[in-house]
CSV table of C-alpha atoms in Angstrom, one decimal:
chain,number,residue,atom,x,y,z
P,1,UNK,CA,0.3,0.1,-0.2
P,2,UNK,CA,0.9,3.5,-0.9
P,3,UNK,CA,1.9,6.1,2.3
P,4,UNK,CA,1.4,9.1,2.2
P,5,UNK,CA,4.2,11.7,4.8
P,6,UNK,CA,3.4,14.7,5.9
P,7,UNK,CA,5.2,16.9,9.0
P,8,UNK,CA,2.3,17.2,11.8
P,9,UNK,CA,2.1,19.0,15.3
P,10,UNK,CA,6.1,19.0,14.2
P,11,UNK,CA,6.2,15.0,13.8
P,12,UNK,CA,6.3,12.3,11.1
P,13,UNK,CA,2.9,11.2,10.1
P,14,UNK,CA,2.5,8.7,7.7
P,15,UNK,CA,-1.0,8.6,6.6
P,16,UNK,CA,-3.3,7.2,3.1
P,17,UNK,CA,-4.9,9.5,1.0
P,18,UNK,CA,-8.5,9.3,-0.1
P,19,UNK,CA,-7.6,7.3,-4.2
P,20,UNK,CA,-4.4,5.4,-1.5
P,21,UNK,CA,-8.1,3.8,-0.4
P,22,UNK,CA,-9.7,3.5,-3.0
P,23,UNK,CA,-7.3,1.6,-5.6
P,24,UNK,CA,-5.8,0.1,-2.8
P,25,UNK,CA,-8.9,-1.0,-0.5
P,26,UNK,CA,-8.4,-0.8,3.2
P,27,UNK,CA,-9.6,-4.0,6.3
P,28,UNK,CA,-12.7,-3.0,8.2
P,29,UNK,CA,-11.5,-2.8,12.0
P,30,UNK,CA,-7.1,-2.5,11.0
P,31,UNK,CA,-6.6,0.9,13.2
P,32,UNK,CA,-5.4,3.7,10.0
P,33,UNK,CA,-4.4,6.8,8.8
P,34,UNK,CA,-6.6,9.4,6.6
P,35,UNK,CA,-5.7,12.6,4.9
P,36,UNK,CA,-6.9,15.1,2.7
P,37,UNK,CA,-8.8,18.4,3.0
P,38,UNK,CA,-12.5,18.0,4.4
P,39,UNK,CA,-15.0,18.0,2.1
P,40,UNK,CA,-17.1,22.9,1.1
P,41,UNK,CA,-20.3,21.6,2.8
P,42,UNK,CA,-19.7,17.5,4.1
P,43,UNK,CA,-20.2,18.8,8.1
P,44,UNK,CA,-23.0,17.5,9.9
P,45,UNK,CA,-24.3,16.5,12.9
P,46,UNK,CA,-25.0,12.3,13.2
P,47,UNK,CA,-26.3,12.1,17.0
P,48,UNK,CA,-23.0,13.3,19.5
P,49,UNK,CA,-20.2,12.4,15.7
P,50,UNK,CA,-19.8,15.2,13.6
P,51,UNK,CA,-19.6,13.3,10.2
P,52,UNK,CA,-17.8,14.5,7.3
P,53,UNK,CA,-15.7,13.7,4.3
P,54,UNK,CA,-12.4,13.9,3.7
P,55,UNK,CA,-10.5,14.4,0.2
P,56,UNK,CA,-7.5,14.9,-2.1
P,57,UNK,CA,-10.0,16.3,-4.9
P,58,UNK,CA,-9.7,12.5,-7.1
P,59,UNK,CA,-12.3,10.6,-4.2
P,60,UNK,CA,-13.6,11.0,-1.1
P,61,UNK,CA,-14.0,9.4,2.2
P,62,UNK,CA,-16.8,9.9,5.2
P,63,UNK,CA,-16.0,10.9,8.4
P,64,UNK,CA,-17.3,9.8,11.8
P,65,UNK,CA,-16.1,12.0,15.1
P,66,UNK,CA,-17.7,11.1,18.5
P,67,UNK,CA,-14.7,13.8,19.8
P,68,UNK,CA,-14.3,16.7,20.4
P,69,UNK,CA,-12.4,18.4,16.8
P,70,UNK,CA,-8.9,20.7,16.8
P,71,UNK,CA,-10.1,25.0,17.3
P,72,UNK,CA,-8.6,24.9,13.5
P,73,UNK,CA,-10.6,21.9,12.0
P,74,UNK,CA,-13.1,23.4,9.3
P,75,UNK,CA,-14.1,23.4,5.9
P,76,UNK,CA,-10.9,23.5,3.5
P,77,UNK,CA,-8.8,23.1,5.9
P,78,UNK,CA,-5.1,19.5,6.0
P,79,UNK,CA,-6.9,17.5,8.5
P,80,UNK,CA,-5.1,13.1,8.8
P,81,UNK,CA,-7.2,11.4,11.0
P,82,UNK,CA,-6.8,7.9,12.4
P,83,UNK,CA,-9.4,5.2,13.6
P,84,UNK,CA,-10.5,2.2,11.2
P,85,UNK,CA,-13.7,0.9,8.0
P,86,UNK,CA,-16.7,0.5,9.3
P,87,UNK,CA,-18.4,-2.4,6.8
P,88,UNK,CA,-20.0,0.7,5.4
P,89,UNK,CA,-16.6,2.1,3.9
P,90,UNK,CA,-17.7,4.7,6.7
P,91,UNK,CA,-14.2,5.5,8.9
P,92,UNK,CA,-14.2,5.5,11.6
P,93,UNK,CA,-11.9,8.3,13.3
P,94,UNK,CA,-10.6,8.1,17.7
P,95,UNK,CA,-8.0,11.2,17.0
P,96,UNK,CA,-8.9,14.7,14.4
P,97,UNK,CA,-5.1,16.0,14.0
P,98,UNK,CA,-5.1,19.7,12.4
P,99,UNK,CA,-1.8,21.4,11.5
P,100,UNK,CA,-0.6,24.1,13.4
P,101,UNK,CA,-0.4,25.9,10.8
P,102,UNK,CA,-4.0,28.0,8.8
P,103,UNK,CA,-2.5,27.5,5.9
P,104,UNK,CA,-1.3,23.5,6.2
P,105,UNK,CA,-2.5,21.4,3.6
P,106,UNK,CA,-0.9,17.7,2.8
P,107,UNK,CA,1.9,17.5,0.1
P,108,UNK,CA,-0.5,14.8,-2.0
P,109,UNK,CA,-3.1,17.6,-1.9
P,110,UNK,CA,-1.3,20.0,-2.5
P,111,UNK,CA,0.3,18.3,-5.8
P,112,UNK,CA,-3.4,17.1,-6.6
P,113,UNK,CA,-4.8,21.0,-6.4
P,114,UNK,CA,-1.7,22.0,-9.1
P,115,UNK,CA,-2.9,19.4,-11.4
P,116,UNK,CA,-6.0,19.9,-11.8
P,117,UNK,CA,-6.1,23.8,-12.1
P,118,UNK,CA,-7.5,24.5,-8.5
P,119,UNK,CA,-4.7,25.5,-7.0
P,120,UNK,CA,-5.3,28.8,-5.4
P,121,UNK,CA,-1.9,30.9,-3.5
P,122,UNK,CA,-1.2,32.3,-0.4
P,123,UNK,CA,-0.3,35.3,0.1
P,124,UNK,CA,1.4,36.7,3.4
């Protein structure tokens, strides 16, 4: 399986992109990390859980998380979620990480945005 590499919270974090998961699959119930951008308009509540989708602009994964989301979590933000896949294909996250830099984006997602012509340079 292909692993993506990213610097997150001053540590090295390996994660699968949604395209990695779509191409290779992930066993149900096996611990994994997935990463990408939170899809605009995808965040909702389902009971005590927050439901959202993560994308790399080619594929998306629906995520359910029952904990308190990081302060920097928002639509369009790069995140890494830790947890496992359910039989339904949804990812049940036990932890969600957001980079402290508000301009953070997983490198693979940035590359996909550039390739599709959707990349927006930040000005600071």
